[in-house]
The first five atom37 places (N, CA, C, CB, O) and aatype in JSON, in Angstrom:
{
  "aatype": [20, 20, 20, 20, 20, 20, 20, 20, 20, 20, 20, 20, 20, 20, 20, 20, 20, 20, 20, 20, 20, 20, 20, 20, 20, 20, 20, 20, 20, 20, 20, 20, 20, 20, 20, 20, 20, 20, 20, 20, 20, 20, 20, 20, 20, 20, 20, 20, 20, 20, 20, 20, 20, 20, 20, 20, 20, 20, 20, 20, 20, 20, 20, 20, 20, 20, 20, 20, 20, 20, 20, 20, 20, 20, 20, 20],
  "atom_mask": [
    [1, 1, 1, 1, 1],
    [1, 1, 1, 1, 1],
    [1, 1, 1, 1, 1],
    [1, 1, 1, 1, 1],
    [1, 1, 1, 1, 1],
    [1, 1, 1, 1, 1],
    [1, 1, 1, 1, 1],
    [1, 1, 1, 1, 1],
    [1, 1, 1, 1, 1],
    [1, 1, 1, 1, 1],
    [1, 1, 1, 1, 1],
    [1, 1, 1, 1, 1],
    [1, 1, 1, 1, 1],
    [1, 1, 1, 1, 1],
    [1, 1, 1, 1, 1],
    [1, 1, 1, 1, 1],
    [1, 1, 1, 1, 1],
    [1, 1, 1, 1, 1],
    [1, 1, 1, 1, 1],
    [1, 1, 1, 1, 1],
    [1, 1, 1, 1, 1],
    [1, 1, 1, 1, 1],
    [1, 1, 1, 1, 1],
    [1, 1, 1, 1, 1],
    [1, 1, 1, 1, 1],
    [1, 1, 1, 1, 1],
    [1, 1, 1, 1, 1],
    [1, 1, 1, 1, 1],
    [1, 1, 1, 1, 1],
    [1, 1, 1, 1, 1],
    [1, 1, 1, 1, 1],
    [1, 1, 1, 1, 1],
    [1, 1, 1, 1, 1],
    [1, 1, 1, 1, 1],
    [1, 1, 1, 1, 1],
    [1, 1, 1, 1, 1],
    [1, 1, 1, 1, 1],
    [1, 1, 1, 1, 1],
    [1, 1, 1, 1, 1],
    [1, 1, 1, 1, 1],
    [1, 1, 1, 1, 1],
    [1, 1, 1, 1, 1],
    [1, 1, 1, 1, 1],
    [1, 1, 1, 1, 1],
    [1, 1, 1, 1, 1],
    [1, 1, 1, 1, 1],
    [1, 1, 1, 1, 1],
    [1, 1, 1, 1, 1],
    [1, 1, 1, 1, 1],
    [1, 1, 1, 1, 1],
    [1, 1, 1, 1, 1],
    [1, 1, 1, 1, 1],
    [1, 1, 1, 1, 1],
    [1, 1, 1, 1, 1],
    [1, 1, 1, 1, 1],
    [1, 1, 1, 1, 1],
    [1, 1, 1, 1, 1],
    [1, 1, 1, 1, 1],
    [1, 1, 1, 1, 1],
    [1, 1, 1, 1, 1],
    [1, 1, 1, 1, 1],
    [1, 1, 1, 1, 1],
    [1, 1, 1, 1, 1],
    [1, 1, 1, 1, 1],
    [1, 1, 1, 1, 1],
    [1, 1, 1, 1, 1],
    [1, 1, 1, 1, 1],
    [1, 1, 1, 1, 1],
    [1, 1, 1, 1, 1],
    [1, 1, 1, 1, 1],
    [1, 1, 1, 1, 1],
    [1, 1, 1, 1, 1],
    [1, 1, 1, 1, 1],
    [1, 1, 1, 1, 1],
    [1, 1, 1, 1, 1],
    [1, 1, 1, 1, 1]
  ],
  "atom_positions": [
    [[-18.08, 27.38, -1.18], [-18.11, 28.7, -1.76], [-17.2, 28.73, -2.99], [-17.67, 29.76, -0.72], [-16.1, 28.17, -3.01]],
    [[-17.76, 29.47, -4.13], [-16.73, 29.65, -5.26], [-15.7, 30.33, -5.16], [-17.16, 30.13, -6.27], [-15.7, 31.36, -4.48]],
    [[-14.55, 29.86, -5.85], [-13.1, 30.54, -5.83], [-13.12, 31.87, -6.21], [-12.11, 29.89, -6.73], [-13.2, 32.08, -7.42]],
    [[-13.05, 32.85, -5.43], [-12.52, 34.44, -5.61], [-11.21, 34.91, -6.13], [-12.48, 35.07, -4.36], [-10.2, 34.89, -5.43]],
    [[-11.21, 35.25, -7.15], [-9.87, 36.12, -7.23], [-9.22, 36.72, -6.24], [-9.98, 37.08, -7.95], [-9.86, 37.3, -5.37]],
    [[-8.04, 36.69, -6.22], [-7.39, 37.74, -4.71], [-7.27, 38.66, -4.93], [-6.15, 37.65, -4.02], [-7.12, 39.46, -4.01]],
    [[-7.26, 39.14, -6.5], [-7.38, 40.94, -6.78], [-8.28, 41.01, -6.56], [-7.21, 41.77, -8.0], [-8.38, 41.49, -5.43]],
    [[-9.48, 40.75, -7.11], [-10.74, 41.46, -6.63], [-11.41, 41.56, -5.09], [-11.71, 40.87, -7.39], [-12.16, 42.47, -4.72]],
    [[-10.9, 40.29, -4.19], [-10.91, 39.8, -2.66], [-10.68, 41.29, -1.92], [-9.49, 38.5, -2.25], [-11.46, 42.02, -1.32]],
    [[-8.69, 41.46, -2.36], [-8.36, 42.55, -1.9], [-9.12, 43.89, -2.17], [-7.24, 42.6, -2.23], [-9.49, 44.64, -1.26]],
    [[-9.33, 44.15, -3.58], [-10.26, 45.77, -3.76], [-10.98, 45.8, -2.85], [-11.26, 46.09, -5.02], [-10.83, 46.57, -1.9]],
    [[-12.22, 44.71, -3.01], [-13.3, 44.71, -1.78], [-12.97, 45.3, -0.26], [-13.68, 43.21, -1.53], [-13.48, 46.34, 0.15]],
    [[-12.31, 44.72, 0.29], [-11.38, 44.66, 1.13], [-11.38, 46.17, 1.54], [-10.08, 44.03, 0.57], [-12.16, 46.71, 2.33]],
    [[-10.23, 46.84, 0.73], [-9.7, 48.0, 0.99], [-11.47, 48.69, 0.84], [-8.23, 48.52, -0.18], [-11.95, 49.37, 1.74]],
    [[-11.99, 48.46, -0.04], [-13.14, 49.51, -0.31], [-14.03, 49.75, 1.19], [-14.27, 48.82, -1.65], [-14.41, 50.78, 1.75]],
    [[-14.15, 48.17, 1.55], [-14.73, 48.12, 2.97], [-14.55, 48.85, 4.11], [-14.51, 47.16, 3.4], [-15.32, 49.43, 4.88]],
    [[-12.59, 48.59, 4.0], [-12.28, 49.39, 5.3], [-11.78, 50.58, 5.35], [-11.5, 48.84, 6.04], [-11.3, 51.02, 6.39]],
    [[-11.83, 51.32, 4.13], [-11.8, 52.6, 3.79], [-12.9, 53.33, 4.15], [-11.59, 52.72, 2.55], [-12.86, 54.31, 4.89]],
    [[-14.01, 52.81, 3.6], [-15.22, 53.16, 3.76], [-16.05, 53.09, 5.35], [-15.8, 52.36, 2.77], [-16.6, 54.1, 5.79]],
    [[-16.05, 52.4, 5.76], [-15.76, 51.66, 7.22], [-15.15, 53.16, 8.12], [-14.25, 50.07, 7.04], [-15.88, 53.9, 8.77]],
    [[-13.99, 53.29, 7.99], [-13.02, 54.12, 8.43], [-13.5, 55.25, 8.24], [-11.82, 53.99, 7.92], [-13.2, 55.92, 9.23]],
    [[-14.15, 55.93, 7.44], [-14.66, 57.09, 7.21], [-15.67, 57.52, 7.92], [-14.95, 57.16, 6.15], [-15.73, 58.53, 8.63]],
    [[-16.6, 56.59, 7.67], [-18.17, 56.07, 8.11], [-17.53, 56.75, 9.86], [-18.7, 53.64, 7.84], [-17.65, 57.86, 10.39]],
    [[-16.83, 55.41, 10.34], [-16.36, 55.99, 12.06], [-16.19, 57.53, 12.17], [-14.69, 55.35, 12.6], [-17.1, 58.07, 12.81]],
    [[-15.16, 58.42, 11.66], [-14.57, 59.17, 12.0], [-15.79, 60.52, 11.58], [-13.12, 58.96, 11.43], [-16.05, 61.48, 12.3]],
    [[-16.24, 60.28, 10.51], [-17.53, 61.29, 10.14], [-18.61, 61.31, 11.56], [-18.51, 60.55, 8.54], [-18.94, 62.15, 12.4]],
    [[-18.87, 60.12, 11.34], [-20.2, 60.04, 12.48], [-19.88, 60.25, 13.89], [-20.92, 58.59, 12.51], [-20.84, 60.28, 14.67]],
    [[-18.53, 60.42, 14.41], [-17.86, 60.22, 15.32], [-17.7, 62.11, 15.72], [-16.52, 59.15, 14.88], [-17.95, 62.69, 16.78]],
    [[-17.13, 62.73, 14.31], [-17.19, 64.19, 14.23], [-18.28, 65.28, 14.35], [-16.78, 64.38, 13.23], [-19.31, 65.15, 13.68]],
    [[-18.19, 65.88, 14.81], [-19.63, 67.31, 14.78], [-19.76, 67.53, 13.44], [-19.26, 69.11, 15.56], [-20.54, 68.43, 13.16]],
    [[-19.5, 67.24, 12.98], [-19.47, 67.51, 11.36], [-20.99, 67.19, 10.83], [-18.24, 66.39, 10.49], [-21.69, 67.96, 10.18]],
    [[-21.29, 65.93, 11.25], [-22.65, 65.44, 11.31], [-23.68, 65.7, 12.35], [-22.55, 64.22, 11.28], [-23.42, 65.81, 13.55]],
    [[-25.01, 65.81, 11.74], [-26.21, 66.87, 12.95], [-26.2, 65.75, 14.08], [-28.37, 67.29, 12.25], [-25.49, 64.79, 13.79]],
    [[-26.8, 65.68, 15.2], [-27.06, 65.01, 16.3], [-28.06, 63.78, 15.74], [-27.67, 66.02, 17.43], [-27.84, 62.73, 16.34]],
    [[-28.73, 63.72, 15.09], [-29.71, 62.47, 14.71], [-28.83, 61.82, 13.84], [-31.23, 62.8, 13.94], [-28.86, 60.68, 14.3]],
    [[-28.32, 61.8, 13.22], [-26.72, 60.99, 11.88], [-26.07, 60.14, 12.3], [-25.29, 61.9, 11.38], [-25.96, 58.98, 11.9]],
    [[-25.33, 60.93, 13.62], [-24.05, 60.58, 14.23], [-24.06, 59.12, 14.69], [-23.75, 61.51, 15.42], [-22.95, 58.64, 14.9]],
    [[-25.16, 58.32, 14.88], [-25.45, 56.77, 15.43], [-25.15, 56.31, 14.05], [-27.16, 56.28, 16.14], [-24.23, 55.6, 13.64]],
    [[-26.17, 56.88, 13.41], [-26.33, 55.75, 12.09], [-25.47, 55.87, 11.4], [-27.43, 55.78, 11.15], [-25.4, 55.14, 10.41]],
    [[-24.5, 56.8, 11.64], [-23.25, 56.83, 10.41], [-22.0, 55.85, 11.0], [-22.54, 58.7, 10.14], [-21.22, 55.07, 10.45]],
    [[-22.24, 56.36, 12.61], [-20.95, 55.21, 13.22], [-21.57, 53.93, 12.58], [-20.75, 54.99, 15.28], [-20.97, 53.37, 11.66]],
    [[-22.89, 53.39, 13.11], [-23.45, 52.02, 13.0], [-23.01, 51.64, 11.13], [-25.48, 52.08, 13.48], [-23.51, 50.56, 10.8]],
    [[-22.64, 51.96, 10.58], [-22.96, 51.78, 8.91], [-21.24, 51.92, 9.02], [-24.21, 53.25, 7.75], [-20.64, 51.25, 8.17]],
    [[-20.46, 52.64, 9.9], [-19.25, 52.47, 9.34], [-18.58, 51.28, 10.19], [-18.44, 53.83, 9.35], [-17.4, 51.08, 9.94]],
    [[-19.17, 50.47, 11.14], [-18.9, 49.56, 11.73], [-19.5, 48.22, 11.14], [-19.19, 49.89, 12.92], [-18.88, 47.17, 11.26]],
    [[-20.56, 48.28, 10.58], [-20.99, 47.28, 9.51], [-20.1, 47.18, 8.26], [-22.39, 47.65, 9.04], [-19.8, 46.06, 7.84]],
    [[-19.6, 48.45, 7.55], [-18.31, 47.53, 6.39], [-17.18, 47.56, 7.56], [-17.57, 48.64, 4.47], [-16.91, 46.38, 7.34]],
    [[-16.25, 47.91, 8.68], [-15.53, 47.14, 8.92], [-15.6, 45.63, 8.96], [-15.27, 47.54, 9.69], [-14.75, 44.75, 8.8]],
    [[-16.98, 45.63, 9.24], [-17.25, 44.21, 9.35], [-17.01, 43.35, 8.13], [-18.58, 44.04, 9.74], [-16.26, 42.38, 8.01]],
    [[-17.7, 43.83, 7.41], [-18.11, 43.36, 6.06], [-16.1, 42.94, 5.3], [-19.3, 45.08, 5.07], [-15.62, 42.04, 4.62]],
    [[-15.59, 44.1, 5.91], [-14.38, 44.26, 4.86], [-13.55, 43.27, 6.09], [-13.65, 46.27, 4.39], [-12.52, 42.9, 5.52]],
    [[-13.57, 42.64, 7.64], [-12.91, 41.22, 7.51], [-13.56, 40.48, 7.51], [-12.12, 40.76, 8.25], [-13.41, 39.85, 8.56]],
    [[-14.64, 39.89, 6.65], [-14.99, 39.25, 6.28], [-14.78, 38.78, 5.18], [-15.61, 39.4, 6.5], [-14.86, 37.58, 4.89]],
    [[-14.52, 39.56, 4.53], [-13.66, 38.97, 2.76], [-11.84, 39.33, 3.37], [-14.32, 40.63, 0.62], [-10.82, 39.23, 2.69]],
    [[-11.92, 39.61, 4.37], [-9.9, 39.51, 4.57], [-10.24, 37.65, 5.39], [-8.75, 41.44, 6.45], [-9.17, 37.06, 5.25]],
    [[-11.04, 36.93, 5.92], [-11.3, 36.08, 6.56], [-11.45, 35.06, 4.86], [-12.59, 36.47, 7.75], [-10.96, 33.93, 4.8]],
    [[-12.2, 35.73, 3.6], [-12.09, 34.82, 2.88], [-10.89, 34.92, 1.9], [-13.23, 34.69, 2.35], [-10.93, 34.22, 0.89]],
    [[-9.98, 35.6, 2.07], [-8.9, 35.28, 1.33], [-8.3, 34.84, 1.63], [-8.36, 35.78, 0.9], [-7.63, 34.13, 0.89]],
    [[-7.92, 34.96, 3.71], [-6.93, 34.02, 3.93], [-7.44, 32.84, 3.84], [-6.28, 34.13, 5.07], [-6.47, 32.17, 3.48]],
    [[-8.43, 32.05, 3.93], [-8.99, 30.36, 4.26], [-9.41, 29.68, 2.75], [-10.69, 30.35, 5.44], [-9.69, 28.49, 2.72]],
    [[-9.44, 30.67, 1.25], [-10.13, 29.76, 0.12], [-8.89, 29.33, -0.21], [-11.1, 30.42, -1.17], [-7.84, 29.94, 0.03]],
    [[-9.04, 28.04, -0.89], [-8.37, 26.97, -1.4], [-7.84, 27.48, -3.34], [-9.64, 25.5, -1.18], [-8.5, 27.73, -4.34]],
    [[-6.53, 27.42, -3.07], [-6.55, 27.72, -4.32], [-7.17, 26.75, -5.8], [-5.26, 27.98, -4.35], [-7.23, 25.52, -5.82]],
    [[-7.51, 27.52, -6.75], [-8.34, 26.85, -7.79], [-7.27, 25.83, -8.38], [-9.0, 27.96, -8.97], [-6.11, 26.15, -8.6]],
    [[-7.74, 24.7, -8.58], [-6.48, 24.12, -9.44], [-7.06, 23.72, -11.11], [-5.81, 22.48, -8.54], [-8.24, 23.77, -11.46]],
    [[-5.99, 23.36, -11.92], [-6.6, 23.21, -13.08], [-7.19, 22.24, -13.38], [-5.99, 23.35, -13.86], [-6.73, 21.18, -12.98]],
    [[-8.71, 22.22, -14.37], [-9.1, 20.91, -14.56], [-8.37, 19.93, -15.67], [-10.47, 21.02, -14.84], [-8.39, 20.28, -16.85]],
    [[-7.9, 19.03, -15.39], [-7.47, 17.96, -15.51], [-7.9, 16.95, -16.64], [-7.63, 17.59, -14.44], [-7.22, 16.08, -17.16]],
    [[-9.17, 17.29, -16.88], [-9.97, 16.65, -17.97], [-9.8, 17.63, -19.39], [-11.67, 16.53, -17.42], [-10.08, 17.27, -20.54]],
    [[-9.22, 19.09, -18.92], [-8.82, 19.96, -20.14], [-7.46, 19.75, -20.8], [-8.84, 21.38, -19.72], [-7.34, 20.14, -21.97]],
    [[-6.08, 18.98, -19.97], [-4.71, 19.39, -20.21], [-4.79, 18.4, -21.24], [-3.51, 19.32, -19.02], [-5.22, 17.3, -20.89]],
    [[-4.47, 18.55, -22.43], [-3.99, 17.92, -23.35], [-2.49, 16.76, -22.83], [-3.72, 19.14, -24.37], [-1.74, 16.89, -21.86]],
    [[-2.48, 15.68, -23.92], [-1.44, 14.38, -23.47], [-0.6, 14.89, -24.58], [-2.01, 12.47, -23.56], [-0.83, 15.41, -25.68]],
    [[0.6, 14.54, -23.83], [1.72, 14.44, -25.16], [1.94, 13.27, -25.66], [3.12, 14.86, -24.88], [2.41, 12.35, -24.99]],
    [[1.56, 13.15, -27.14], [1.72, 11.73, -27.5], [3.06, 11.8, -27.87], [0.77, 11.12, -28.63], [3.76, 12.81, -27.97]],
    [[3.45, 10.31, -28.12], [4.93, 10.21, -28.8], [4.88, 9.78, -30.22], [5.87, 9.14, -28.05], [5.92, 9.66, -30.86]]
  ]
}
């Protein structure tokens, strides 16, 4: 898999389980009619998911290192 930024890793992240978190507590509330209330839990339990799944890829990617064929030599 290609190297992710960890700023952008993290946004994702938070967006997921923000969203996620909402998703639960809406669909969870009377707030929403009786036919909603599944599909809103089910959709806010899919980005929890979603959001450790990119916390699963930030902790395990390998950091990028530099290529090597770019660094200039110091001559003498």
């Amino acid at each position: 898999m290609r190297y992710i930024e960890p700023t952008r890793v993290k946004v994702l992240m938070m967006m997921f389980f923000a969203t996620g978190s909402i998703g639960i507590v809406i669909g969870l509330s009377p707030v929403a009619g009786p036919q909603q209330t599944l599909m809103i839990t089910f959709m806010g339990v899919i980005n929890i998911g979603l959001g450790a799944f990119f916390t699963f890829i930030l902790l395990t990617q390998i950091q990028k290192e530099p290529d090597k064929r770019k660094k200039k030599r110091k001559s003498d």
